[in-house]
Amino acid sequence: MTRIDIQRLEPNDASGAARWDAFVQSCPQASFFHRAGWQRILKTVFRHDTHFLYAVNDGRIEGVLPLAHVKSLIFGDALTSLPFAVYGGVAAMTQEAAAALEAEAMRLARQLRVPHLELRHTKPHHPDWPRQDLYVTFRKEILPEVEANMLAIPRKQRAMVRKGIKNGLASAIDDGVDRFFALYASNVHRHGTPALPRRYFEALRREFGRDCEVLTVTAPDGCPLSSVLTFYFRDEVLPYYAGDDEAARDLAAN
């Protein structure tokens, strides 16, 4: 009989985090948001209590489930996998490991007396469980040829891309988050939404290094127009946070 042991990753356990991330890189169900670094970010930036669970069988990790306890007047009281992430939930190599992680998460949710446990799987794991259908996951293949990618963009949007090129716009990879944050904060404020703290984006850059990139588009005079913070995971590119100046629309900077 398979013996699954559920253990917890501690925030300062560097060797444990390395084992966790090695599993995440190899597990088909895992995403960028299963990486161990999210535990440190959620703990240090937002002060959320974290419960990063992993299933061990005969010394091998067979599944992970990153969880955080969110207490908020706006978002309520929940045990979530994972706050600030579009994906999360159980990533496991075996059904036994997945079941053991789910059982431990439910036990923990009852212990914490949270109204609900939220697992952000990309696909339903249990058809009979309650689920939300507010969001859509979409993926697009990146082709080897530049022009093939251009032709894959719908006609009207492709015209805007060519307009931006014609306007002499330039793009560059930024070392920090200064230009990105100024554009992002301006953008969300124009839409009446409070900005996430600057220290959050700085923490993302520190934690994930080259796998967290900022690209900024500028006008011919060097004025920043739009910027995007992108995550990289295996063969995926995930443009995640973005912002722009009001002048960006007329110049097709987005």
XYZ file of C-alpha atoms in Angstrom:
254
model
C 0.000 0.000 0.000
C 1.318 3.460 -0.950
C 2.310 5.569 2.023
C 1.919 9.293 1.313
C 3.361 11.691 3.878
C 2.246 15.352 3.792
C 4.946 17.820 4.805
C 5.259 21.622 4.854
C 7.807 23.841 3.202
C 9.144 26.448 5.618
C 9.837 29.943 4.184
C 13.556 29.885 5.078
C 14.259 26.304 3.981
C 16.533 26.878 0.963
C 17.236 23.202 0.295
C 13.556 22.348 0.637
C 12.653 25.150 -1.783
C 15.183 23.789 -4.299
C 13.591 20.310 -4.091
C 10.135 21.857 -4.422
C 11.111 23.870 -7.505
C 12.809 20.884 -9.124
C 9.525 18.993 -8.819
C 7.531 21.955 -10.168
C 9.773 22.150 -13.234
C 9.145 18.467 -13.985
C 5.423 18.223 -13.190
C 3.110 18.744 -16.216
C 0.322 20.122 -14.002
C 2.526 22.765 -12.377
C 2.642 26.430 -13.350
C 4.842 29.442 -12.649
C 2.599 30.128 -9.653
C 3.548 26.852 -8.007
C 7.151 28.025 -7.549
C 8.436 28.200 -3.986
C 9.341 31.881 -4.251
C 5.669 32.851 -3.957
C 5.735 31.786 -0.328
C 8.376 34.376 0.535
C 6.592 37.099 -1.449
C 3.199 36.455 0.156
C 4.776 36.305 3.603
C 7.086 39.313 3.402
C 5.097 41.704 1.201
C 1.499 40.953 2.196
C 1.978 39.254 5.592
C -0.262 36.334 4.635
C 0.144 33.105 6.564
C 1.289 30.452 4.113
C 0.888 26.678 4.070
C 2.971 25.191 1.276
C 2.145 21.473 1.396
C 3.945 18.706 -0.435
C 3.333 14.975 -0.687
C 6.274 12.595 -0.188
C 6.389 8.921 -1.075
C 9.537 6.932 -0.303
C 11.571 10.146 -0.065
C 10.317 11.550 -3.385
C 8.054 14.551 -3.828
C 4.972 13.438 -5.759
C 2.800 16.535 -5.421
C 2.649 20.122 -4.175
C -0.121 22.461 -3.068
C 0.785 26.088 -2.244
C -1.806 27.750 0.018
C -2.167 31.142 1.678
C -4.665 32.308 4.281
C -6.158 35.628 3.136
C -8.049 37.801 5.608
C -9.398 40.914 3.914
C -12.354 43.264 4.250
C -12.522 43.318 0.451
C -11.753 39.703 -0.481
C -13.036 37.966 2.639
C -11.518 35.122 4.643
C -10.289 32.191 2.578
C -7.602 29.579 2.149
C -6.495 30.115 -1.432
C -4.118 28.539 -3.935
C -2.886 31.070 -4.768
C -3.593 34.774 -4.079
C -2.382 37.155 -6.835
C -2.067 34.129 -9.135
C -4.284 33.093 -12.022
C -3.382 29.433 -11.460
C -2.640 27.229 -8.473
C -4.165 24.230 -6.771
C -2.748 20.707 -6.667
C 0.092 19.726 -8.984
C 0.803 16.015 -8.581
C 2.267 13.051 -10.401
C -0.132 10.526 -8.877
C -3.789 10.431 -7.895
C -2.795 9.232 -4.436
C -0.621 12.302 -3.854
C -3.324 14.630 -5.175
C -5.976 13.072 -2.922
C -3.726 13.301 0.132
C -2.983 16.990 -0.529
C -6.664 17.794 -1.030
C -7.576 15.988 2.192
C -4.933 17.923 4.141
C -6.109 21.227 2.614
C -9.704 20.505 3.676
C -8.557 19.554 7.166
C -6.565 22.791 7.375
C -9.517 24.857 6.127
C -11.723 23.398 8.856
C -9.013 24.035 11.447
C -8.706 27.691 10.364
C -12.516 27.992 10.150
C -12.417 29.737 6.800
C -15.683 30.031 4.830
C -14.121 28.429 1.780
C -11.083 26.766 0.231
C -10.239 27.973 -3.286
C -8.078 25.901 -5.642
C -7.274 27.627 -8.937
C -6.823 24.606 -11.167
C -6.691 25.125 -14.917
C -9.049 22.162 -15.337
C -11.792 20.854 -13.006
C -10.544 18.044 -10.757
C -13.952 17.196 -9.282
C -17.070 17.829 -11.420
C -19.266 17.808 -8.306
C -17.297 20.555 -6.484
C -18.570 24.155 -6.638
C -16.660 26.238 -9.167
C -16.591 29.719 -10.635
C -16.582 30.412 -14.365
C -15.791 34.134 -14.187
C -12.420 33.816 -15.902
C -11.027 32.426 -19.122
C -7.635 30.822 -19.736
C -6.250 31.411 -23.216
C -3.016 30.277 -24.837
C -1.459 31.137 -28.162
C 1.408 29.339 -29.866
C 4.526 31.423 -30.559
C 5.792 30.572 -34.030
C 9.485 30.491 -35.054
C 9.144 33.220 -37.707
C 8.458 36.868 -36.851
C 6.205 37.413 -39.871
C 4.223 34.231 -39.118
C 3.484 35.591 -35.644
C 2.450 38.897 -37.171
C 0.041 37.166 -39.566
C -1.431 35.180 -36.676
C -2.657 38.436 -35.096
C -6.219 39.390 -36.153
C -6.257 41.961 -38.959
C -7.345 45.072 -37.007
C -4.923 44.429 -34.159
C -2.158 43.679 -36.665
C -2.749 47.093 -38.219
C -2.179 48.668 -34.805
C 1.095 46.775 -34.393
C 2.281 48.050 -37.770
C 1.156 51.563 -36.797
C 3.322 51.395 -33.671
C 6.303 50.318 -35.780
C 5.633 53.115 -38.267
C 5.497 55.652 -35.423
C 9.105 54.839 -34.577
C 8.428 53.382 -31.154
C 11.213 51.477 -29.425
C 11.247 48.832 -26.691
C 13.857 47.921 -24.103
C 14.259 45.495 -21.203
C 14.469 47.444 -17.922
C 16.815 46.623 -15.056
C 14.305 47.780 -12.445
C 10.617 48.584 -12.058
C 10.689 52.407 -12.029
C 9.229 53.073 -15.480
C 6.878 50.101 -15.279
C 5.440 51.099 -11.893
C 4.843 54.712 -12.899
C 2.851 53.593 -15.957
C 1.048 50.775 -14.120
C 0.012 52.987 -11.173
C -1.183 55.753 -13.505
C -3.200 53.247 -15.503
C -5.019 51.618 -12.585
C -5.684 54.979 -10.926
C -7.353 56.222 -14.129
C -9.663 53.212 -13.866
C -10.434 53.910 -10.218
C -8.479 50.956 -8.832
C -5.791 51.145 -6.121
C -2.334 50.063 -7.245
C -0.546 47.099 -5.743
C 2.482 48.277 -3.733
C 5.726 49.029 -5.520
C 7.574 46.705 -3.118
C 5.552 43.791 -4.522
C 6.955 44.280 -8.026
C 10.442 44.809 -6.635
C 10.078 41.541 -4.714
C 8.977 39.715 -7.870
C 12.073 40.909 -9.711
C 14.390 39.924 -6.849
C 12.790 36.545 -6.299
C 12.430 35.325 -9.873
C 15.326 37.125 -11.569
C 15.484 36.488 -15.315
C 12.124 34.688 -15.171
C 10.453 38.010 -14.321
C 11.105 40.626 -17.009
C 10.028 44.226 -17.534
C 9.751 45.574 -21.101
C 9.001 49.252 -21.717
C 7.944 50.894 -24.986
C 9.038 54.495 -25.577
C 8.227 57.280 -28.036
C 10.922 58.533 -30.425
C 11.789 61.223 -27.853
C 12.404 58.548 -25.203
C 9.200 59.172 -23.219
C 7.839 55.907 -21.697
C 4.453 55.010 -23.156
C 3.650 51.457 -22.043
C 5.245 48.702 -20.025
C 4.609 45.047 -19.250
C 5.910 42.715 -16.543
C 6.201 39.174 -17.894
C 6.826 35.794 -16.276
C 8.674 32.942 -18.010
C 8.085 29.288 -17.132
C 9.447 26.377 -19.165
C 8.274 27.182 -22.719
C 5.602 29.690 -21.646
C 5.584 33.484 -21.772
C 3.022 35.064 -19.423
C 2.501 38.846 -19.828
C 1.015 39.505 -16.388
C 0.955 43.150 -15.295
C 0.852 46.126 -17.638
C 0.395 49.877 -17.670
C 0.353 52.729 -20.132
C 0.328 56.477 -20.540
C -2.699 58.246 -22.008
C -0.613 58.981 -25.121
C -0.104 55.253 -25.732
C -3.409 54.749 -27.555
C -2.853 57.335 -30.284
C 0.678 56.070 -30.891
C -0.331 52.361 -30.790
C 2.188 51.705 -28.034
C 0.316 48.743 -26.586
